Amino acid sequence: MDVRTRAVHVVNEPLGEGSRPLSVPLVQSSAFAFDSADELARAMADPDGEAVYSRRGNPTVRALERTLAGLEGGAAAMSTASGMGAISGVLFALLKPGDHVLAQRCLYGGTYSVLADLAGRFGVEVQYLGGDDVGEFERAVRGTTRLLLLETIANPTGEVADLPGLLAAARRSGVVGVVDNSLASPVLCRPLELGADIVVHSTTKYLGGHSDVLGGAAVFADPALHRRVWTRAVELGATADPFAAWLTLRGIQTLPLRMAQHCLNAEAVARRLAAHPAVAAVHWPWLESHPSYGLARKVLSGGGGMVSFELAGGRAAGRAFVERVRLARLALSLGGVETLVTHPASTSHRELDGPALAAAGIGAGMVRMSVGIEYIEDLWADISQALDGS
Ligand code: PLP
């Protein structure tokens, strides 16, 4: 079935005979009681069997995991306490000292920090590459390369990775391909269908969609890989809480509708910004002027909800803009129903100096906007009054 149908009909396994709840029951229990010691022992030996203890598995969390596996077209999924829980779980489970990792240069900052830690304290060699050059991957790959880490849409530049090309090259070399699909969501891209082995998500973003829950997930093409990572995530304590899973399931039911509106609003905002005299550049992957435009049309079924733009007035103008908006809010996250703005040069990327910012493709006057699903004319009225003062 289409992703729009799968999202509405999240996995909801019957609890017993007779009538049953339409919504997934929230099983808010840390542990599960058994009548027999043998049954408990059997359940402990089978991670897919009856629930024993919620760090290892819980019916509400499993409903989310099966729903996510269905949306991404995977064999199995693991829900985690946050996006970083999923990313750390995957990296710590699959890497050991002496291994070599190839990672896209413009990764989310938290992912970059985990890789720096793996390199600095655990002897993993990390090498960065662009996201669109298969030749660069082929020159860099070696016998010890274990993992390739990419993001479908990079934050805040909107760069789109060449998933089909790079994932096929990784597969040819026996390298595990991992894609962070948080900014695209399974509505706009399903990397497992393009050759990825693992998809990771911050479900805090579009999947949850209402800025009220933290969560993450990893979805696997191969059940054996799932088992390996799940075992480590259980040890790390990275697995999801049932209430967070329940909120995420509730969010997922409207994901396709929300994504459609995010994309429509983002396109209107991007095109109007591009025509505004206070704006020096606009970064939205489905805009013809974006360097990733060709790839974005191939890999994504919509341009996504994140629009970044450079204000001609530089740093002061960027800061003024994020303080002048009234309907949009100045806040760090993205992917919720409401429009959020940040000024990366003074927040998420404040440790970078001018040249390092430029190398990351971020101007001092850049504003990142997570375009929400408000009525576009109200949103544009807010953006234009804020532009007039910056
Ligand atoms: N991946 C991407 C692309 C993100 O933007 C984020 C958070 O902003 C994360 C992962 C981390 O997710 P979380 O904050 O849920 O741990």
Short mmCIF file of C-alpha atoms and ligand atoms in Angstrom, two decimals:
data_model
loop_
_atom_site.label_atom_id
_atom_site.label_comp_id
_atom_site.label_asym_id
_atom_site.label_seq_id
_atom_site.Cartn_x
_atom_site.Cartn_y
_atom_site.Cartn_z
CA MET A 1 0.00 0.00 0.00
CA ASP A 2 0.98 3.60 -0.52
CA VAL A 3 2.79 5.42 2.28
CA ARG A 4 -0.28 7.74 2.67
CA THR A 5 -2.44 4.74 3.56
CA ARG A 6 0.18 3.01 5.70
CA ALA A 7 0.57 6.18 7.80
CA VAL A 8 -3.15 6.40 8.60
CA HIS A 9 -3.41 2.69 9.37
CA VAL A 10 -0.53 2.40 11.84
CA VAL A 11 0.16 -1.11 13.10
CA ASN A 12 -2.36 -1.97 15.83
CA GLU A 13 -2.22 -5.61 16.83
CA PRO A 14 -5.39 -7.03 18.43
CA LEU A 15 -5.10 -7.59 22.19
CA GLY A 16 -7.64 -10.42 22.24
CA GLU A 17 -11.04 -11.52 20.97
CA GLY A 18 -13.99 -9.20 20.34
CA SER A 19 -14.03 -5.43 19.98
CA ARG A 20 -10.70 -3.64 20.16
CA PRO A 21 -9.48 -0.04 20.35
CA LEU A 22 -9.08 1.90 17.11
CA SER A 23 -6.09 3.78 18.49
CA VAL A 24 -2.97 1.92 19.59
CA PRO A 25 -3.22 1.25 23.35
CA LEU A 26 -0.61 2.99 25.48
CA VAL A 27 0.98 0.21 27.53
CA GLN A 28 2.69 2.36 30.14
CA SER A 29 4.38 -0.44 32.05
CA SER A 30 8.08 -0.98 32.71
CA ALA A 31 7.73 -4.74 33.25
CA PHE A 32 5.33 -7.60 32.41
CA ALA A 33 4.10 -10.35 34.75
CA PHE A 34 4.16 -14.09 33.91
CA ASP A 35 2.48 -17.10 35.51
CA SER A 36 5.35 -19.47 34.94
CA ALA A 37 9.13 -19.11 35.38
CA ASP A 38 9.68 -21.18 32.23
CA GLU A 39 7.48 -18.87 30.16
CA LEU A 40 9.39 -15.84 31.45
CA ALA A 41 12.71 -17.52 30.60
CA ARG A 42 11.45 -18.37 27.09
CA ALA A 43 10.26 -14.81 26.52
CA MET A 44 13.62 -13.45 27.67
CA ALA A 45 15.41 -15.60 25.10
CA ASP A 46 13.25 -14.27 22.23
CA PRO A 47 13.46 -10.51 21.59
CA ASP A 48 10.46 -10.76 19.22
CA GLY A 49 8.38 -12.77 21.67
CA GLU A 50 6.18 -11.61 24.54
CA ALA A 51 7.14 -8.37 26.27
CA VAL A 52 9.26 -8.85 29.39
CA TYR A 53 10.78 -5.50 30.28
CA SER A 54 10.16 -2.25 28.36
CA ARG A 55 13.82 -1.40 27.72
CA ARG A 56 13.91 -4.61 25.64
CA GLY A 57 10.44 -4.30 24.11
CA ASN A 58 6.96 -2.95 24.78
CA PRO A 59 3.71 -3.44 22.80
CA THR A 60 3.24 0.30 22.09
CA VAL A 61 6.89 0.68 21.07
CA ARG A 62 6.62 -2.41 18.86
CA ALA A 63 3.56 -0.95 17.13
CA LEU A 64 5.66 2.10 16.30
CA GLU A 65 8.58 -0.05 15.15
CA ARG A 66 6.37 -2.11 12.83
CA THR A 67 4.74 1.04 11.50
CA LEU A 68 8.14 2.61 10.78
CA ALA A 69 9.39 -0.56 9.10
CA GLY A 70 6.28 -0.48 6.89
CA LEU A 71 6.69 3.21 6.01
CA GLU A 72 10.37 2.87 5.09
CA GLY A 73 10.00 -0.54 3.42
CA GLY A 74 12.34 -2.24 5.93
CA ALA A 75 12.40 -5.72 7.47
CA ALA A 76 12.60 -4.44 11.05
CA ALA A 77 12.92 -1.23 13.05
CA MET A 78 14.18 -0.10 16.42
CA SER A 79 12.66 2.88 18.22
CA THR A 80 14.94 4.97 20.40
CA ALA A 81 14.72 7.73 22.98
CA SER A 82 15.97 10.35 20.48
CA GLY A 83 17.52 10.64 17.04
CA MET A 84 20.94 10.65 18.67
CA GLY A 85 20.02 7.38 20.44
CA ALA A 86 19.47 5.78 17.02
CA ILE A 87 22.63 7.23 15.48
CA SER A 88 24.84 6.37 18.49
CA GLY A 89 23.27 2.90 18.71
CA VAL A 90 24.07 2.18 15.05
CA LEU A 91 27.62 3.57 15.18
CA PHE A 92 28.60 1.93 18.48
CA ALA A 93 27.10 -1.40 17.42
CA LEU A 94 28.77 -1.60 14.03
CA LEU A 95 32.21 -0.01 14.55
CA LYS A 96 35.35 -1.13 16.38
CA PRO A 97 38.89 0.26 16.70
CA GLY A 98 40.73 0.27 13.36
CA ASP A 99 37.56 0.56 11.28
CA HIS A 100 37.26 3.29 8.66
CA VAL A 101 34.09 5.35 8.16
CA LEU A 102 33.20 7.56 5.21
CA ALA A 103 30.80 10.33 6.18
CA GLN A 104 29.18 13.19 4.32
CA ARG A 105 30.81 16.53 5.16
CA CYS A 106 27.62 18.41 6.05
CA LEU A 107 26.22 16.10 8.74
CA TYR A 108 24.02 17.17 11.67
CA GLY A 109 26.30 18.57 14.44
CA GLY A 110 25.38 15.87 17.00
CA THR A 111 26.33 13.12 14.54
CA TYR A 112 29.58 14.90 13.82
CA SER A 113 30.34 14.96 17.59
CA VAL A 114 29.78 11.19 17.95
CA LEU A 115 32.11 10.56 14.99
CA ALA A 116 34.73 12.88 16.53
CA ASP A 117 34.47 10.92 19.78
CA LEU A 118 34.77 7.57 17.98
CA ALA A 119 37.87 8.90 16.23
CA GLY A 120 39.44 10.55 19.29
CA ARG A 121 38.80 7.88 21.94
CA PHE A 122 38.01 4.63 20.15
CA GLY A 123 40.49 4.54 17.27
CA VAL A 124 37.91 4.66 14.47
CA GLU A 125 39.18 6.49 11.39
CA VAL A 126 36.67 8.97 10.00
CA GLN A 127 37.02 10.52 6.55
CA TYR A 128 34.64 13.14 5.16
CA LEU A 129 33.43 13.46 1.58
CA GLY A 130 30.92 15.42 -0.48
CA GLY A 131 27.52 13.86 -0.94
CA ASP A 132 27.39 13.76 -4.73
CA ASP A 133 30.62 12.28 -6.08
CA VAL A 134 30.75 8.50 -6.52
CA GLY A 135 34.34 8.79 -7.81
CA GLU A 136 35.41 10.41 -4.52
CA PHE A 137 33.85 7.49 -2.62
CA GLU A 138 35.61 4.95 -4.85
CA ARG A 139 38.98 6.64 -4.33
CA ALA A 140 38.49 6.79 -0.53
CA VAL A 141 37.11 3.31 0.16
CA ARG A 142 39.57 0.70 1.48
CA GLY A 143 39.64 -2.76 3.02
CA THR A 144 38.84 -1.44 6.52
CA THR A 145 35.89 0.76 5.43
CA ARG A 146 32.82 -0.48 7.28
CA LEU A 147 30.23 2.25 7.00
CA LEU A 148 29.07 5.11 4.77
CA LEU A 149 26.98 7.78 6.52
CA LEU A 150 24.80 10.18 4.51
CA GLU A 151 21.87 12.56 5.03
CA THR A 152 19.06 12.69 2.46
CA ILE A 153 18.67 16.47 2.92
CA ALA A 154 21.43 18.26 4.83
CA ASN A 155 20.76 20.91 7.41
CA PRO A 156 20.85 23.92 6.94
CA THR A 157 22.11 24.03 3.32
CA GLY A 158 19.47 21.71 1.83
CA GLU A 159 22.18 19.72 0.01
CA VAL A 160 20.77 16.42 -1.29
CA ALA A 161 23.00 13.33 -1.32
CA ASP A 162 23.37 11.14 -4.41
CA LEU A 163 21.74 8.22 -2.62
CA PRO A 164 21.35 5.89 -5.65
CA GLY A 165 24.95 6.38 -6.81
CA LEU A 166 26.71 6.33 -3.44
CA LEU A 167 24.63 3.51 -1.94
CA ALA A 168 25.21 1.31 -4.99
CA ALA A 169 28.96 2.00 -4.75
CA ALA A 170 28.89 1.17 -1.00
CA ARG A 171 27.09 -2.10 -1.69
CA ARG A 172 29.64 -3.07 -4.37
CA SER A 173 32.40 -2.55 -1.77
CA GLY A 174 30.62 -4.41 1.06
CA VAL A 175 30.23 -1.16 3.06
CA VAL A 176 27.10 -0.68 5.20
CA GLY A 177 25.13 2.32 3.87
CA VAL A 178 23.40 4.40 6.58
CA VAL A 179 21.13 7.35 5.70
CA ASP A 180 19.69 9.94 8.08
CA ASN A 181 16.27 10.56 6.51
CA SER A 182 14.94 12.93 9.21
CA LEU A 183 14.46 15.97 6.98
CA ALA A 184 12.82 14.11 4.10
CA SER A 185 10.69 11.60 6.05
CA PRO A 186 9.52 8.39 4.32
CA VAL A 187 6.91 10.47 2.46
CA LEU A 188 9.55 12.24 0.35
CA CYS A 189 12.23 9.54 0.19
CA ARG A 190 12.68 5.90 1.16
CA PRO A 191 16.45 5.27 1.14
CA LEU A 192 16.13 1.49 1.63
CA GLU A 193 14.50 1.36 -1.82
CA LEU A 194 17.56 3.20 -3.16
CA GLY A 195 20.05 0.70 -1.70
CA ALA A 196 20.58 1.78 1.93
CA ASP A 197 21.08 -0.88 4.61
CA ILE A 198 19.92 1.29 7.52
CA VAL A 199 17.78 4.44 7.71
CA VAL A 200 17.95 6.56 10.86
CA HIS A 201 15.49 9.21 11.99
CA SER A 202 15.04 11.88 14.55
CA THR A 203 11.31 11.19 14.95
CA THR A 204 11.34 14.38 17.05
CA LYS A 205 11.06 16.13 13.68
CA TYR A 206 8.46 15.41 10.95
CA LEU A 207 7.34 11.94 12.08
CA GLY A 208 6.26 13.23 15.52
CA GLY A 209 5.44 16.55 13.92
CA HIS A 210 3.97 18.50 16.84
CA SER A 211 7.05 19.63 18.82
CA ASP A 212 5.85 17.61 21.81
CA VAL A 213 7.98 14.46 21.77
CA LEU A 214 11.63 13.38 21.50
CA GLY A 215 12.34 10.17 19.68
CA GLY A 216 14.43 8.36 17.11
CA ALA A 217 14.46 5.23 15.01
CA ALA A 218 16.64 2.98 12.92
CA VAL A 219 15.03 0.90 10.16
CA PHE A 220 16.89 -2.06 8.67
CA ALA A 221 16.79 -3.93 5.37
CA ASP A 222 18.33 -7.00 7.05
CA PRO A 223 16.85 -8.50 10.25
CA ALA A 224 20.29 -9.76 11.35
CA LEU A 225 21.69 -6.23 11.30
CA HIS A 226 18.64 -5.10 13.28
CA ARG A 227 19.35 -7.71 15.96
CA ARG A 228 23.00 -6.63 16.23
CA VAL A 229 22.13 -2.95 16.67
CA TRP A 230 19.12 -3.62 18.92
CA THR A 231 21.30 -5.64 21.33
CA ARG A 232 23.70 -2.69 21.68
CA ALA A 233 20.89 -0.11 21.99
CA VAL A 234 19.36 -2.14 24.83
CA GLU A 235 22.76 -2.12 26.57
CA LEU A 236 23.13 1.61 26.02
CA GLY A 237 19.61 2.21 27.33
CA ALA A 238 18.78 4.10 24.14
CA THR A 239 15.41 2.44 23.51
CA ALA A 240 12.10 4.34 23.46
CA ASP A 241 9.60 5.07 26.21
CA PRO A 242 6.00 3.86 25.51
CA PHE A 243 4.39 7.29 25.89
CA ALA A 244 6.88 8.85 23.46
CA ALA A 245 6.14 5.99 21.04
CA TRP A 246 2.41 6.57 21.43
CA LEU A 247 2.72 10.29 20.67
CA THR A 248 4.87 9.50 17.64
CA LEU A 249 2.29 7.01 16.32
CA ARG A 250 -0.39 9.67 16.70
CA GLY A 251 1.76 12.12 14.76
CA ILE A 252 2.49 9.63 11.97
CA GLN A 253 -1.19 9.32 11.03
CA THR A 254 -1.13 12.86 9.59
CA LEU A 255 2.47 12.79 8.32
CA PRO A 256 1.61 12.62 4.58
CA LEU A 257 -0.88 15.51 4.86
CA ARG A 258 1.54 17.60 6.88
CA MET A 259 4.45 16.90 4.51
CA ALA A 260 2.34 17.95 1.52
CA GLN A 261 1.52 21.27 3.20
CA HIS A 262 5.10 21.81 4.46
CA CYS A 263 6.32 21.38 0.87
CA LEU A 264 3.68 23.72 -0.60
CA ASN A 265 4.34 26.43 1.98
CA ALA A 266 8.12 26.03 1.68
CA GLU A 267 7.92 26.46 -2.09
CA ALA A 268 5.84 29.64 -1.76
CA VAL A 269 8.20 31.03 0.89
CA ALA A 270 11.33 30.10 -1.12
CA ARG A 271 10.06 31.73 -4.34
CA ARG A 272 8.87 34.90 -2.61
CA LEU A 273 12.13 35.20 -0.66
CA ALA A 274 14.14 34.76 -3.89
CA ALA A 275 12.34 37.79 -5.33
CA HIS A 276 12.84 39.98 -2.23
CA PRO A 277 15.56 42.70 -2.34
CA ALA A 278 16.73 42.04 1.26
CA VAL A 279 17.56 38.40 0.40
CA ALA A 280 20.90 37.52 -1.21
CA ALA A 281 20.35 33.76 -1.70
CA VAL A 282 17.74 31.06 -1.01
CA HIS A 283 18.50 27.38 -0.34
CA TRP A 284 15.60 24.99 -0.97
CA PRO A 285 16.43 21.82 -2.93
CA TRP A 286 13.49 22.02 -5.33
CA LEU A 287 14.39 25.58 -6.37
CA GLU A 288 15.96 25.52 -9.86
CA SER A 289 18.92 27.62 -8.61
CA HIS A 290 19.90 25.14 -5.86
CA PRO A 291 23.13 23.19 -6.61
CA SER A 292 21.34 19.92 -5.69
CA TYR A 293 18.27 20.64 -7.86
CA GLY A 294 18.92 17.80 -10.36
CA LEU A 295 19.56 15.22 -7.64
CA ALA A 296 16.68 16.52 -5.54
CA ARG A 297 14.19 15.97 -8.39
CA LYS A 298 15.52 12.43 -8.76
CA VAL A 299 15.72 11.41 -5.09
CA LEU A 300 12.82 13.31 -3.48
CA SER A 301 9.11 13.48 -4.27
CA GLY A 302 8.91 17.01 -2.81
CA GLY A 303 11.29 19.79 -1.80
CA GLY A 304 10.77 19.42 1.97
CA GLY A 305 9.89 21.98 4.59
CA MET A 306 13.26 23.54 5.37
CA VAL A 307 14.22 26.79 3.64
CA SER A 308 17.45 28.61 4.45
CA PHE A 309 18.25 32.07 3.13
CA GLU A 310 21.05 34.62 3.28
CA LEU A 311 20.15 38.16 4.16
CA ALA A 312 22.07 40.79 2.23
CA GLY A 313 22.63 42.72 5.48
CA GLY A 314 24.84 39.93 6.94
CA ARG A 315 25.06 38.84 10.60
CA ALA A 316 23.19 41.81 12.08
CA ALA A 317 20.34 41.36 9.60
CA GLY A 318 20.11 37.62 10.33
CA ARG A 319 19.91 38.21 14.07
CA ALA A 320 17.40 41.03 13.65
CA PHE A 321 15.15 38.87 11.46
CA VAL A 322 14.87 35.99 13.95
CA GLU A 323 14.03 38.46 16.71
CA ARG A 324 11.45 40.36 14.62
CA VAL A 325 9.23 37.45 13.57
CA ARG A 326 5.99 37.22 15.55
CA LEU A 327 4.02 34.26 14.16
CA ALA A 328 7.15 32.20 13.50
CA ARG A 329 9.10 31.34 16.64
CA LEU A 330 12.80 31.50 17.38
CA ALA A 331 13.52 27.89 18.42
CA LEU A 332 16.12 25.23 17.58
CA SER A 333 14.14 22.23 16.35
CA LEU A 334 12.34 21.66 13.04
CA GLY A 335 9.62 19.55 11.46
CA GLY A 336 6.72 20.62 13.68
CA VAL A 337 3.44 22.12 12.51
CA GLU A 338 4.55 25.64 13.48
CA THR A 339 7.14 27.72 11.63
CA LEU A 340 10.47 28.02 13.48
CA VAL A 341 13.51 30.13 12.68
CA THR A 342 17.14 30.10 13.81
CA HIS A 343 20.28 32.04 12.98
CA PRO A 344 22.89 29.22 12.61
CA ALA A 345 25.95 31.53 12.82
CA SER A 346 25.04 32.56 16.37
CA THR A 347 23.46 29.28 17.57
CA SER A 348 24.07 25.77 16.14
CA HIS A 349 27.28 26.81 14.33
CA ARG A 350 28.51 29.53 16.72
CA GLU A 351 31.86 27.77 17.32
CA LEU A 352 32.83 28.15 13.64
CA ASP A 353 34.82 31.22 12.54
CA GLY A 354 34.21 33.02 9.23
CA PRO A 355 36.22 30.66 6.96
CA ALA A 356 34.85 27.53 8.68
CA LEU A 357 31.30 28.86 8.30
CA ALA A 358 31.95 29.53 4.62
CA ALA A 359 33.36 25.99 4.17
CA ALA A 360 30.13 24.62 5.69
CA GLY A 361 28.15 26.72 3.19
CA ILE A 362 26.71 28.94 5.92
CA GLY A 363 26.80 32.73 5.59
CA ALA A 364 26.85 35.02 8.64
CA GLY A 365 23.43 36.33 7.56
CA MET A 366 21.82 32.93 7.04
CA VAL A 367 18.41 32.21 8.56
CA ARG A 368 17.12 28.64 8.71
CA MET A 369 13.38 28.37 8.56
CA SER A 370 11.40 25.21 9.28
CA VAL A 371 8.30 26.20 7.36
CA GLY A 372 5.14 25.10 9.16
CA ILE A 373 1.65 24.39 7.89
CA GLU A 374 0.04 27.77 8.69
CA TYR A 375 -2.04 29.63 6.09
CA ILE A 376 0.62 30.91 3.70
CA GLU A 377 -0.58 34.55 3.57
CA ASP A 378 -0.40 34.87 7.38
CA LEU A 379 3.05 33.36 7.34
CA TRP A 380 4.24 35.57 4.50
CA ALA A 381 2.86 38.68 6.20
CA ASP A 382 5.01 37.83 9.22
CA ILE A 383 8.10 37.09 7.11
CA SER A 384 7.76 40.30 5.10
CA GLN A 385 7.34 42.52 8.17
CA ALA A 386 10.46 40.91 9.66
CA LEU A 387 12.37 41.39 6.37
CA ASP A 388 11.42 45.05 6.24
CA GLY A 389 13.21 45.62 9.53
CA SER A 390 16.37 43.62 8.79
N1 PLP B 1 19.56 14.04 12.63
C1 PLP B 1 19.20 15.24 12.14
C2 PLP B 1 19.25 15.49 10.66
C3 PLP B 1 18.78 16.26 13.00
O1 PLP B 1 18.42 17.46 12.50
C4 PLP B 1 18.74 15.99 14.41
C5 PLP B 1 18.30 17.02 15.38
O2 PLP B 1 18.18 18.18 15.07
C6 PLP B 1 19.13 14.73 14.86
C7 PLP B 1 19.52 13.77 13.95
C8 PLP B 1 19.13 14.40 16.33
O3 PLP B 1 17.85 14.13 16.76
P1 PLP B 1 17.36 14.24 18.27
O4 PLP B 1 17.44 15.67 18.66
O5 PLP B 1 15.99 13.66 18.25
O6 PLP B 1 18.31 13.42 19.10
#
